[in-house]
């Protein structure tokens, strides 16, 4: 839907393993996780944790996960022979783990070996409530990615989106891999345009709870929500500033919808635009000094960039009707939606250093509302290519498209969280 206007222990020093400069994936073997005792829960969680971590590594697109090195019982194979067989299968590193459950406490002990030398190149123990086993697995996956790349993985991130399966538009939250779906609102009203705070503790969104499109904030830590902005007319969620202290939004206040800067208490700090045209969908640059937004000042919706104080406005040259821009975490790209006359909405990336525009989707019905993953390597978006709106994820080159989850009703307006470390 388009809304225009609308405790780490390392065997060596903390040196990162290298990935190929050409983008070649590293070949990793993930051995069956061992239950440290004969408890049924230890066996169960060993299987679950292995499956989640293995899937995380595949979804990261940094690794080829090597399988099927053994014809017999892997647990009875001598360690040196294991390494030889994994090397033969093409693996360069081997991940092993043991799992135990004591009362409701879950312990995961991981080790990674160089398959040629047999040396431990990384190990870490994780402890958490058994209830949080998915978070534990994602935490381990993120650390493995960090060991190879120097940057933390995104497995602990989440996606918030809107769904109407209750006949009303409610907010839902889900893990980045399409699991662990939860409903956040139960208002039997219209809730739209959710956006994350930089620390991942809050979500702003526009709600018709009181029959006016007001701006709400939902505090996920305190499980509490409140109204931030309730001016008569449109209070459309935009984006948090990178420091989380300010919010960009569109206010109409009985006049043309323009951009405003407010603090987190709702006090207007500055009116950013002022004119007889519609300005909407603002997104902060990661430096906090610029914003990208949509305006119809040339007669149809186009991409513009300006300083956060409203100065130095310049149009980014495009050839269609634009909407929903989102500035990349690295600051060099903007992903957005564009439609040509008589065509569908597709996703594009504007490369700021070169001014080149790359098309990511190609006439597969309407593809809209893109936002970036925390590492800037993926985007999430909504598409009706399967005859109803659903949430998808793909790499920033347009490859590897996957549906996030199957859920009744229509889903749209996804927003990707930062990596959540709690």
mmCIF file of C-alpha atoms in Angstrom:
data_model
loop_
_atom_site.group_PDB
_atom_site.id
_atom_site.type_symbol
_atom_site.label_atom_id
_atom_site.label_comp_id
_atom_site.label_asym_id
_atom_site.label_seq_id
_atom_site.Cartn_x
_atom_site.Cartn_y
_atom_site.Cartn_z
ATOM 1 C CA UNK A 1 0.000 0.000 0.000
ATOM 2 C CA UNK A 2 1.310 3.411 -0.936
ATOM 3 C CA UNK A 3 0.541 6.325 1.338
ATOM 4 C CA UNK A 4 1.624 9.398 -0.541
ATOM 5 C CA UNK A 5 0.149 12.169 1.557
ATOM 6 C CA UNK A 6 -0.862 10.350 3.181
ATOM 7 C CA UNK A 7 31.362 -13.546 28.451
ATOM 8 C CA UNK A 8 33.439 -14.185 25.241
ATOM 9 C CA UNK A 9 36.515 -16.488 25.301
ATOM 10 C CA UNK A 10 38.849 -16.652 22.307
ATOM 11 C CA UNK A 11 41.606 -19.133 21.626
ATOM 12 C CA UNK A 12 43.595 -16.406 19.870
ATOM 13 C CA UNK A 13 43.623 -12.657 19.841
ATOM 14 C CA UNK A 14 40.409 -11.160 18.530
ATOM 15 C CA UNK A 15 41.427 -11.232 14.863
ATOM 16 C CA UNK A 16 38.717 -11.461 12.238
ATOM 17 C CA UNK A 17 38.693 -14.244 9.702
ATOM 18 C CA UNK A 18 38.753 -12.913 6.179
ATOM 19 C CA UNK A 19 36.125 -13.282 3.512
ATOM 20 C CA UNK A 20 36.973 -13.065 -0.145
ATOM 21 C CA UNK A 21 37.118 -9.545 -1.534
ATOM 22 C CA UNK A 22 35.179 -10.825 -4.523
ATOM 23 C CA UNK A 23 32.204 -11.729 -2.343
ATOM 24 C CA UNK A 24 32.862 -15.489 -2.359
ATOM 25 C CA UNK A 25 31.126 -17.149 0.551
ATOM 26 C CA UNK A 26 33.051 -18.977 3.252
ATOM 27 C CA UNK A 27 32.459 -22.724 3.476
ATOM 28 C CA UNK A 28 31.386 -23.703 6.991
ATOM 29 C CA UNK A 29 30.366 -27.081 8.401
ATOM 30 C CA UNK A 30 27.818 -27.143 11.232
ATOM 31 C CA UNK A 31 28.077 -30.408 13.119
ATOM 32 C CA UNK A 32 25.148 -31.889 15.020
ATOM 33 C CA UNK A 33 24.934 -30.147 18.385
ATOM 34 C CA UNK A 34 25.538 -32.561 21.261
ATOM 35 C CA UNK A 35 23.297 -32.833 24.326
ATOM 36 C CA UNK A 36 25.646 -32.607 27.339
ATOM 37 C CA UNK A 37 23.389 -34.973 29.293
ATOM 38 C CA UNK A 38 20.561 -37.401 28.607
ATOM 39 C CA UNK A 39 17.759 -35.028 29.535
ATOM 40 C CA UNK A 40 14.996 -34.808 26.954
ATOM 41 C CA UNK A 41 15.132 -30.997 27.044
ATOM 42 C CA UNK A 42 18.864 -30.997 26.332
ATOM 43 C CA UNK A 43 18.322 -33.182 23.287
ATOM 44 C CA UNK A 44 15.405 -31.046 22.124
ATOM 45 C CA UNK A 45 17.221 -27.732 22.439
ATOM 46 C CA UNK A 46 20.397 -29.098 20.869
ATOM 47 C CA UNK A 47 18.382 -29.838 17.733
ATOM 48 C CA UNK A 48 16.504 -26.518 17.770
ATOM 49 C CA UNK A 49 19.595 -24.374 18.349
ATOM 50 C CA UNK A 50 21.494 -26.099 15.559
ATOM 51 C CA UNK A 51 18.643 -25.582 13.108
ATOM 52 C CA UNK A 52 18.294 -21.873 13.919
ATOM 53 C CA UNK A 53 22.024 -21.100 13.782
ATOM 54 C CA UNK A 54 22.437 -23.021 10.537
ATOM 55 C CA UNK A 55 19.524 -21.122 8.994
ATOM 56 C CA UNK A 56 20.941 -17.794 10.218
ATOM 57 C CA UNK A 57 24.261 -18.516 8.553
ATOM 58 C CA UNK A 58 22.517 -19.351 5.288
ATOM 59 C CA UNK A 59 20.342 -16.227 5.415
ATOM 60 C CA UNK A 60 23.385 -14.038 6.081
ATOM 61 C CA UNK A 61 24.662 -14.945 2.586
ATOM 62 C CA UNK A 62 28.211 -14.905 3.931
ATOM 63 C CA UNK A 63 28.435 -18.703 4.128
ATOM 64 C CA UNK A 64 27.954 -21.921 2.257
ATOM 65 C CA UNK A 65 26.824 -24.425 4.879
ATOM 66 C CA UNK A 66 28.409 -27.790 4.055
ATOM 67 C CA UNK A 67 26.415 -30.901 4.887
ATOM 68 C CA UNK A 68 26.537 -34.707 4.543
ATOM 69 C CA UNK A 69 30.171 -35.452 5.304
ATOM 70 C CA UNK A 70 29.288 -38.659 7.144
ATOM 71 C CA UNK A 71 27.709 -41.866 6.014
ATOM 72 C CA UNK A 72 27.645 -43.390 9.507
ATOM 73 C CA UNK A 73 27.236 -42.086 13.053
ATOM 74 C CA UNK A 74 28.897 -38.702 13.290
ATOM 75 C CA UNK A 75 29.171 -38.906 17.103
ATOM 76 C CA UNK A 76 31.411 -41.990 16.977
ATOM 77 C CA UNK A 77 33.806 -40.675 14.339
ATOM 78 C CA UNK A 78 37.286 -39.752 15.597
ATOM 79 C CA UNK A 79 37.885 -35.993 15.632
ATOM 80 C CA UNK A 80 40.813 -36.014 13.167
ATOM 81 C CA UNK A 81 38.820 -38.127 10.775
ATOM 82 C CA UNK A 82 35.912 -35.712 11.132
ATOM 83 C CA UNK A 83 38.107 -32.816 10.137
ATOM 84 C CA UNK A 84 39.468 -34.748 7.170
ATOM 85 C CA UNK A 85 35.978 -35.643 5.961
ATOM 86 C CA UNK A 86 34.728 -32.080 6.361
ATOM 87 C CA UNK A 87 37.744 -30.758 4.482
ATOM 88 C CA UNK A 88 37.054 -33.257 1.740
ATOM 89 C CA UNK A 89 33.538 -31.890 1.487
ATOM 90 C CA UNK A 90 34.959 -28.394 1.013
ATOM 91 C CA UNK A 91 34.548 -26.929 4.495
ATOM 92 C CA UNK A 92 37.194 -24.516 5.764
ATOM 93 C CA UNK A 93 35.841 -24.231 9.327
ATOM 94 C CA UNK A 94 33.774 -26.489 11.567
ATOM 95 C CA UNK A 95 31.243 -25.289 14.147
ATOM 96 C CA UNK A 96 30.491 -27.630 17.057
ATOM 97 C CA UNK A 97 28.384 -27.136 20.168
ATOM 98 C CA UNK A 98 27.067 -28.821 23.279
ATOM 99 C CA UNK A 99 23.784 -27.974 24.973
ATOM 100 C CA UNK A 100 22.497 -28.522 28.493
ATOM 101 C CA UNK A 101 19.407 -27.511 30.443
ATOM 102 C CA UNK A 102 19.473 -26.981 34.216
ATOM 103 C CA UNK A 103 16.001 -26.197 35.531
ATOM 104 C CA UNK A 104 14.891 -23.416 33.167
ATOM 105 C CA UNK A 105 18.449 -22.297 32.342
ATOM 106 C CA UNK A 106 19.840 -23.130 28.930
ATOM 107 C CA UNK A 107 23.592 -23.358 28.286
ATOM 108 C CA UNK A 108 25.126 -23.382 24.813
ATOM 109 C CA UNK A 109 28.883 -24.005 24.480
ATOM 110 C CA UNK A 110 30.198 -23.314 20.970
ATOM 111 C CA UNK A 111 33.569 -23.954 19.332
ATOM 112 C CA UNK A 112 34.838 -23.291 15.843
ATOM 113 C CA UNK A 113 37.792 -25.198 14.394
ATOM 114 C CA UNK A 114 40.066 -24.705 11.419
ATOM 115 C CA UNK A 115 39.539 -27.972 9.550
ATOM 116 C CA UNK A 116 43.142 -28.065 8.256
ATOM 117 C CA UNK A 117 45.040 -27.355 11.479
ATOM 118 C CA UNK A 118 42.412 -28.562 13.931
ATOM 119 C CA UNK A 119 42.964 -25.447 16.042
ATOM 120 C CA UNK A 120 40.136 -23.696 17.853
ATOM 121 C CA UNK A 121 39.689 -20.297 16.238
ATOM 122 C CA UNK A 122 36.659 -19.159 18.239
ATOM 123 C CA UNK A 123 34.634 -20.295 21.219
ATOM 124 C CA UNK A 124 31.964 -18.845 23.430
ATOM 125 C CA UNK A 125 29.477 -19.975 26.058
ATOM 126 C CA UNK A 126 25.935 -18.600 26.177
ATOM 127 C CA UNK A 127 23.444 -18.776 29.054
ATOM 128 C CA UNK A 128 19.808 -17.735 28.989
ATOM 129 C CA UNK A 129 16.322 -18.758 29.968
ATOM 130 C CA UNK A 130 15.124 -21.741 27.955
ATOM 131 C CA UNK A 131 12.226 -19.573 26.873
ATOM 132 C CA UNK A 132 14.750 -17.346 25.063
ATOM 133 C CA UNK A 133 16.410 -20.107 23.061
ATOM 134 C CA UNK A 134 15.798 -18.343 19.761
ATOM 135 C CA UNK A 135 17.523 -15.187 20.994
ATOM 136 C CA UNK A 136 20.457 -17.314 22.212
ATOM 137 C CA UNK A 137 20.812 -18.929 18.806
ATOM 138 C CA UNK A 138 20.612 -15.582 17.010
ATOM 139 C CA UNK A 139 23.207 -14.111 19.371
ATOM 140 C CA UNK A 140 25.619 -16.921 18.531
ATOM 141 C CA UNK A 141 24.974 -16.462 14.813
ATOM 142 C CA UNK A 142 25.652 -12.732 15.036
ATOM 143 C CA UNK A 143 28.953 -13.386 16.803
ATOM 144 C CA UNK A 144 30.012 -15.837 14.100
ATOM 145 C CA UNK A 145 29.283 -13.242 11.422
ATOM 146 C CA UNK A 146 31.285 -10.688 13.410
ATOM 147 C CA UNK A 147 34.213 -13.102 13.599
ATOM 148 C CA UNK A 148 34.296 -13.350 9.826
ATOM 149 C CA UNK A 149 33.407 -9.808 8.816
ATOM 150 C CA UNK A 150 34.227 -7.467 11.688
ATOM 151 C CA UNK A 151 30.600 -6.350 11.780
ATOM 152 C CA UNK A 152 27.805 -7.758 13.913
ATOM 153 C CA UNK A 153 25.219 -9.907 12.180
ATOM 154 C CA UNK A 154 21.522 -9.051 11.964
ATOM 155 C CA UNK A 155 19.941 -12.240 13.333
ATOM 156 C CA UNK A 156 18.663 -10.471 16.443
ATOM 157 C CA UNK A 157 16.792 -7.848 14.451
ATOM 158 C CA UNK A 158 13.025 -7.797 14.051
ATOM 159 C CA UNK A 159 10.480 -6.448 11.594
ATOM 160 C CA UNK A 160 7.304 -4.615 12.540
ATOM 161 C CA UNK A 161 4.473 -4.388 10.007
ATOM 162 C CA UNK A 162 0.743 -3.831 9.582
ATOM 163 C CA UNK A 163 -1.776 -6.628 8.969
ATOM 164 C CA UNK A 164 -5.567 -6.585 8.584
ATOM 165 C CA UNK A 165 -6.481 -10.231 9.268
ATOM 166 C CA UNK A 166 -8.728 -9.089 12.155
ATOM 167 C CA UNK A 167 -10.568 -6.795 9.693
ATOM 168 C CA UNK A 168 -8.704 -3.904 11.304
ATOM 169 C CA UNK A 169 -5.186 -2.657 10.739
ATOM 170 C CA UNK A 170 -3.023 -3.798 13.648
ATOM 171 C CA UNK A 171 0.735 -3.864 14.296
ATOM 172 C CA UNK A 172 2.650 -7.139 14.375
ATOM 173 C CA UNK A 173 6.292 -7.936 15.152
ATOM 174 C CA UNK A 174 8.351 -10.869 13.902
ATOM 175 C CA UNK A 175 11.960 -12.063 13.945
ATOM 176 C CA UNK A 176 13.972 -11.257 10.825
ATOM 177 C CA UNK A 177 13.807 -14.915 9.746
ATOM 178 C CA UNK A 178 9.994 -15.021 9.711
ATOM 179 C CA UNK A 179 9.520 -16.784 13.056
ATOM 180 C CA UNK A 180 8.169 -15.708 16.438
ATOM 181 C CA UNK A 181 5.199 -13.661 15.248
ATOM 182 C CA UNK A 182 3.433 -11.489 17.838
ATOM 183 C CA UNK A 183 0.577 -9.029 17.628
ATOM 184 C CA UNK A 184 1.372 -5.673 19.230
ATOM 185 C CA UNK A 185 -1.947 -3.801 19.079
ATOM 186 C CA UNK A 186 -5.537 -4.903 19.650
ATOM 187 C CA UNK A 187 -7.380 -1.673 18.972
ATOM 188 C CA UNK A 188 -9.919 -2.684 16.327
ATOM 189 C CA UNK A 189 -8.901 0.548 14.606
ATOM 190 C CA UNK A 190 -6.490 1.669 11.882
ATOM 191 C CA UNK A 191 -2.780 1.625 12.828
ATOM 192 C CA UNK A 192 -0.274 2.380 10.066
ATOM 193 C CA UNK A 193 3.286 3.477 9.216
ATOM 194 C CA UNK A 194 5.312 1.925 12.077
ATOM 195 C CA UNK A 195 8.923 3.087 12.442
ATOM 196 C CA UNK A 196 11.618 1.944 14.886
ATOM 197 C CA UNK A 197 13.652 4.080 17.261
ATOM 198 C CA UNK A 198 17.454 3.756 16.860
ATOM 199 C CA UNK A 199 17.808 1.755 20.104
ATOM 200 C CA UNK A 200 14.989 -0.620 19.164
ATOM 201 C CA UNK A 201 13.021 0.126 22.327
ATOM 202 C CA UNK A 202 10.206 2.144 20.743
ATOM 203 C CA UNK A 203 7.981 2.173 17.689
ATOM 204 C CA UNK A 204 6.176 5.251 16.437
ATOM 205 C CA UNK A 205 3.108 4.869 14.273
ATOM 206 C CA UNK A 206 -0.010 6.677 13.140
ATOM 207 C CA UNK A 207 -3.285 5.505 14.677
ATOM 208 C CA UNK A 208 -6.957 6.373 14.294
ATOM 209 C CA UNK A 209 -7.628 5.110 17.839
ATOM 210 C CA UNK A 210 -9.369 8.382 18.676
ATOM 211 C CA UNK A 211 -10.721 8.918 15.147
ATOM 212 C CA UNK A 212 -7.935 11.281 14.075
ATOM 213 C CA UNK A 213 -4.636 10.166 12.525
ATOM 214 C CA UNK A 214 -2.523 10.800 15.659
ATOM 215 C CA UNK A 215 1.118 9.901 16.229
ATOM 216 C CA UNK A 216 1.620 7.287 18.949
ATOM 217 C CA UNK A 217 4.725 5.774 20.484
ATOM 218 C CA UNK A 218 4.835 2.196 21.747
ATOM 219 C CA UNK A 219 7.526 1.495 24.357
ATOM 220 C CA UNK A 220 8.355 -2.201 24.016
ATOM 221 C CA UNK A 221 10.485 -2.321 27.180
ATOM 222 C CA UNK A 222 7.840 -0.811 29.445
ATOM 223 C CA UNK A 223 4.927 -2.257 27.459
ATOM 224 C CA UNK A 224 3.315 1.155 27.401
ATOM 225 C CA UNK A 225 2.117 3.536 24.731
ATOM 226 C CA UNK A 226 1.198 7.192 24.565
ATOM 227 C CA UNK A 227 0.242 9.905 22.099
ATOM 228 C CA UNK A 228 3.061 12.135 20.917
ATOM 229 C CA UNK A 229 1.268 14.337 18.393
ATOM 230 C CA UNK A 230 -2.498 14.819 18.111
ATOM 231 C CA UNK A 231 -2.991 17.937 16.013
ATOM 232 C CA UNK A 232 -6.235 18.031 14.079
ATOM 233 C CA UNK A 233 -5.546 16.475 10.709
ATOM 234 C CA UNK A 234 -2.672 14.312 9.609
ATOM 235 C CA UNK A 235 0.063 13.286 12.072
ATOM 236 C CA UNK A 236 1.967 10.878 9.826
ATOM 237 C CA UNK A 237 4.921 8.947 11.200
ATOM 238 C CA UNK A 238 8.227 9.777 9.552
ATOM 239 C CA UNK A 239 11.465 8.744 11.231
ATOM 240 C CA UNK A 240 13.560 9.120 14.353
ATOM 241 C CA UNK A 241 16.790 11.096 14.240
ATOM 242 C CA UNK A 242 19.879 8.874 14.577
ATOM 243 C CA UNK A 243 20.321 9.949 18.224
ATOM 244 C CA UNK A 244 16.670 9.111 18.974
ATOM 245 C CA UNK A 245 15.930 12.547 20.406
ATOM 246 C CA UNK A 246 13.864 13.983 17.549
ATOM 247 C CA UNK A 247 11.164 12.809 15.171
ATOM 248 C CA UNK A 248 10.341 13.919 11.643
ATOM 249 C CA UNK A 249 6.695 13.724 10.683
ATOM 250 C CA UNK A 250 4.100 15.172 8.357
ATOM 251 C CA UNK A 251 1.476 17.465 9.891
ATOM 252 C CA UNK A 252 -1.416 19.030 8.041
ATOM 253 C CA UNK A 253 -2.988 21.068 10.857
ATOM 254 C CA UNK A 254 -5.846 22.004 8.556
ATOM 255 C CA UNK A 255 -3.499 23.125 5.798
ATOM 256 C CA UNK A 256 -1.166 21.483 3.292
ATOM 257 C CA UNK A 257 0.775 18.536 4.710
ATOM 258 C CA UNK A 258 4.299 19.772 5.486
ATOM 259 C CA UNK A 259 7.291 18.420 7.375
ATOM 260 C CA UNK A 260 7.924 19.211 11.023
ATOM 261 C CA UNK A 261 10.616 18.342 13.545
ATOM 262 C CA UNK A 262 9.401 17.508 17.061
ATOM 263 C CA UNK A 263 11.011 16.139 20.204
ATOM 264 C CA UNK A 264 9.940 12.839 21.733
ATOM 265 C CA UNK A 265 7.445 14.671 23.957
ATOM 266 C CA UNK A 266 5.657 16.062 20.920
ATOM 267 C CA UNK A 267 6.846 19.669 21.166
ATOM 268 C CA UNK A 268 7.313 21.241 17.737
ATOM 269 C CA UNK A 269 10.935 22.279 17.388
ATOM 270 C CA UNK A 270 10.784 23.522 13.811
ATOM 271 C CA UNK A 271 8.636 23.595 10.730
ATOM 272 C CA UNK A 272 10.886 22.212 8.014
ATOM 273 C CA UNK A 273 8.821 22.914 4.886
ATOM 274 C CA UNK A 274 6.183 25.529 4.235
ATOM 275 C CA UNK A 275 4.282 25.658 0.986
ATOM 276 C CA UNK A 276 1.130 24.804 -0.921
ATOM 277 C CA UNK A 277 2.264 21.294 -1.773
ATOM 278 C CA UNK A 278 2.370 17.926 -0.102
ATOM 279 C CA UNK A 279 5.602 16.903 1.666
ATOM 280 C CA UNK A 280 5.672 13.462 3.254
ATOM 281 C CA UNK A 281 7.669 10.253 3.966
ATOM 282 C CA UNK A 282 10.766 11.895 5.511
ATOM 283 C CA UNK A 283 13.800 9.731 6.346
ATOM 284 C CA UNK A 284 16.912 10.881 8.200
ATOM 285 C CA UNK A 285 20.387 10.370 6.783
ATOM 286 C CA UNK A 286 22.588 8.425 9.210
ATOM 287 C CA UNK A 287 24.658 11.581 9.831
ATOM 288 C CA UNK A 288 21.524 13.281 11.183
ATOM 289 C CA UNK A 289 22.150 16.406 9.111
ATOM 290 C CA UNK A 290 20.070 15.678 6.012
ATOM 291 C CA UNK A 291 16.714 14.157 5.151
ATOM 292 C CA UNK A 292 15.157 12.629 2.070
ATOM 293 C CA UNK A 293 11.441 13.117 1.494
ATOM 294 C CA UNK A 294 8.671 13.083 -1.092
ATOM 295 C CA UNK A 295 7.106 16.255 -2.461
ATOM 296 C CA UNK A 296 4.655 17.006 -5.248
ATOM 297 C CA UNK A 297 6.019 20.512 -5.820
ATOM 298 C CA UNK A 298 6.759 19.729 -9.514
ATOM 299 C CA UNK A 299 3.162 18.516 -9.902
ATOM 300 C CA UNK A 300 3.766 14.860 -9.086
ATOM 301 C CA UNK A 301 5.552 13.070 -6.208
ATOM 302 C CA UNK A 302 9.353 13.219 -6.478
ATOM 303 C CA UNK A 303 12.436 12.578 -4.360
ATOM 304 C CA UNK A 304 14.077 15.519 -2.626
ATOM 305 C CA UNK A 305 16.993 15.938 -0.226
ATOM 306 C CA UNK A 306 17.538 18.881 2.080
ATOM 307 C CA UNK A 307 19.355 19.879 5.240
ATOM 308 C CA UNK A 308 17.523 19.155 8.457
ATOM 309 C CA UNK A 309 17.011 22.892 8.979
ATOM 310 C CA UNK A 310 15.070 23.092 5.716
ATOM 311 C CA UNK A 311 17.838 24.592 3.603
ATOM 312 C CA UNK A 312 19.684 23.389 0.513
ATOM 313 C CA UNK A 313 16.717 21.625 -1.076
ATOM 314 C CA UNK A 314 17.587 19.665 -4.213
ATOM 315 C CA UNK A 315 15.648 17.214 -6.325
ATOM 316 C CA UNK A 316 16.992 13.770 -7.179
ATOM 317 C CA UNK A 317 16.319 13.169 -10.835
ATOM 318 C CA UNK A 318 13.938 10.272 -11.466
ATOM 319 C CA UNK A 319 11.480 9.428 -14.238
ATOM 320 C CA UNK A 320 8.304 8.366 -12.442
ATOM 321 C CA UNK A 321 6.022 8.852 -9.461
ATOM 322 C CA UNK A 322 8.092 8.269 -6.308
ATOM 323 C CA UNK A 323 7.206 7.257 -2.759
ATOM 324 C CA UNK A 324 8.553 5.790 0.510
ATOM 325 C CA UNK A 325 12.269 6.679 0.442
ATOM 326 C CA UNK A 326 14.561 5.163 3.064
ATOM 327 C CA UNK A 327 18.179 6.228 3.601
ATOM 328 C CA UNK A 328 20.690 3.392 3.939
ATOM 329 C CA UNK A 329 22.586 2.853 7.214
ATOM 330 C CA UNK A 330 25.878 3.563 5.390
ATOM 331 C CA UNK A 331 24.568 6.843 3.987
ATOM 332 C CA UNK A 332 25.424 6.193 0.342
ATOM 333 C CA UNK A 333 22.101 4.910 -1.007
ATOM 334 C CA UNK A 334 18.379 5.570 -0.885
ATOM 335 C CA UNK A 335 15.843 2.844 -1.600
ATOM 336 C CA UNK A 336 12.435 3.987 -2.791
ATOM 337 C CA UNK A 337 9.325 3.075 -4.736
ATOM 338 C CA UNK A 338 8.611 4.427 -8.212
ATOM 339 C CA UNK A 339 5.814 3.966 -10.700
ATOM 340 C CA UNK A 340 5.727 4.957 -14.332
ATOM 341 C CA UNK A 341 2.401 5.870 -15.996
ATOM 342 C CA UNK A 342 0.214 2.810 -16.500
ATOM 343 C CA UNK A 343 2.787 0.682 -14.669
ATOM 344 C CA UNK A 344 3.250 -0.932 -11.279
ATOM 345 C CA UNK A 345 5.185 0.291 -8.295
ATOM 346 C CA UNK A 346 8.691 -1.168 -8.275
ATOM 347 C CA UNK A 347 11.661 -0.785 -5.956
ATOM 348 C CA UNK A 348 14.730 1.207 -6.936
ATOM 349 C CA UNK A 349 18.022 2.193 -5.333
ATOM 350 C CA UNK A 350 19.513 5.638 -5.865
ATOM 351 C CA UNK A 351 23.305 5.608 -5.461
ATOM 352 C CA UNK A 352 24.188 9.062 -4.135
ATOM 353 C CA UNK A 353 27.887 9.212 -5.120
ATOM 354 C CA UNK A 354 27.156 8.342 -8.763
ATOM 355 C CA UNK A 355 23.491 9.363 -9.154
ATOM 356 C CA UNK A 356 22.869 5.948 -10.738
ATOM 357 C CA UNK A 357 19.463 4.341 -10.264
ATOM 358 C CA UNK A 358 19.140 0.537 -10.082
ATOM 359 C CA UNK A 359 15.819 -1.260 -10.452
ATOM 360 C CA UNK A 360 15.363 -4.070 -7.907
ATOM 361 C CA UNK A 361 11.957 -5.479 -8.901
ATOM 362 C CA UNK A 362 10.445 -5.731 -12.342
ATOM 363 C CA UNK A 363 6.688 -5.551 -12.890
ATOM 364 C CA UNK A 364 5.803 -8.271 -10.403
ATOM 365 C CA UNK A 365 2.669 -6.400 -9.388
ATOM 366 C CA UNK A 366 3.220 -3.634 -6.805
ATOM 367 C CA UNK A 367 6.322 -3.613 -4.591
ATOM 368 C CA UNK A 368 6.344 -0.876 -1.976
ATOM 369 C CA UNK A 369 7.383 0.495 1.445
ATOM 370 C CA UNK A 370 11.048 -0.611 1.495
ATOM 371 C CA UNK A 371 13.264 -0.250 4.569
ATOM 372 C CA UNK A 372 16.853 -1.336 5.178
ATOM 373 C CA UNK A 373 18.317 -4.089 7.313
ATOM 374 C CA UNK A 374 20.660 -2.837 10.070
ATOM 375 C CA UNK A 375 23.742 -3.785 8.020
ATOM 376 C CA UNK A 376 22.484 -2.197 4.795
ATOM 377 C CA UNK A 377 22.721 -5.474 2.835
ATOM 378 C CA UNK A 378 19.014 -6.284 2.590
ATOM 379 C CA UNK A 379 15.642 -4.571 2.346
ATOM 380 C CA UNK A 380 12.203 -5.613 3.514
ATOM 381 C CA UNK A 381 9.156 -4.523 1.552
ATOM 382 C CA UNK A 382 5.562 -5.402 0.809
ATOM 383 C CA UNK A 383 4.330 -6.874 -2.453
ATOM 384 C CA UNK A 384 1.004 -8.101 -3.820
ATOM 385 C CA UNK A 385 2.605 -10.370 -6.421
ATOM 386 C CA UNK A 386 0.799 -13.350 -4.852
ATOM 387 C CA UNK A 387 -2.552 -11.520 -5.159
ATOM 388 C CA UNK A 388 -2.464 -10.059 -1.654
ATOM 389 C CA UNK A 389 -0.069 -7.827 0.238
ATOM 390 C CA UNK A 390 2.708 -9.786 1.955
ATOM 391 C CA UNK A 391 6.094 -8.969 3.474
ATOM 392 C CA UNK A 392 9.284 -9.984 1.662
ATOM 393 C CA UNK A 393 13.042 -9.667 2.171
ATOM 394 C CA UNK A 394 15.707 -9.489 -0.521
ATOM 395 C CA UNK A 395 19.366 -8.592 -0.976
ATOM 396 C CA UNK A 396 20.108 -5.066 -2.098
ATOM 397 C CA UNK A 397 21.041 -6.297 -5.583
ATOM 398 C CA UNK A 398 17.492 -7.645 -5.974
ATOM 399 C CA UNK A 399 18.424 -11.303 -5.509
ATOM 400 C CA UNK A 400 17.368 -13.879 -2.947
ATOM 401 C CA UNK A 401 13.755 -12.763 -2.508
ATOM 402 C CA UNK A 402 11.986 -14.671 0.268
ATOM 403 C CA UNK A 403 8.546 -14.286 1.789
ATOM 404 C CA UNK A 404 8.861 -13.424 5.460
ATOM 405 C CA UNK A 405 5.957 -15.545 6.687
ATOM 406 C CA UNK A 406 2.520 -16.857 5.825
ATOM 407 C CA UNK A 407 -0.173 -14.889 7.625
ATOM 408 C CA UNK A 408 -3.856 -14.394 6.803
ATOM 409 C CA UNK A 409 -4.999 -11.030 5.528
ATOM 410 C CA UNK A 410 -3.028 -8.256 3.885
ATOM 411 C CA UNK A 411 0.342 -7.138 5.251
ATOM 412 C CA UNK A 412 2.236 -3.949 4.428
ATOM 413 C CA UNK A 413 4.402 -1.071 5.734
ATOM 414 C CA UNK A 414 7.288 -3.121 7.186
ATOM 415 C CA UNK A 415 10.054 -1.466 9.195
ATOM 416 C CA UNK A 416 13.315 -3.250 10.092
ATOM 417 C CA UNK A 417 14.703 -2.798 13.613
ATOM 418 C CA UNK A 418 18.308 -2.288 14.658
ATOM 419 C CA UNK A 419 20.035 -5.352 16.125
ATOM 420 C CA UNK A 420 18.365 -5.916 19.485
ATOM 421 C CA UNK A 421 20.883 -6.787 22.194
ATOM 422 C CA UNK A 422 18.505 -7.632 24.987
#
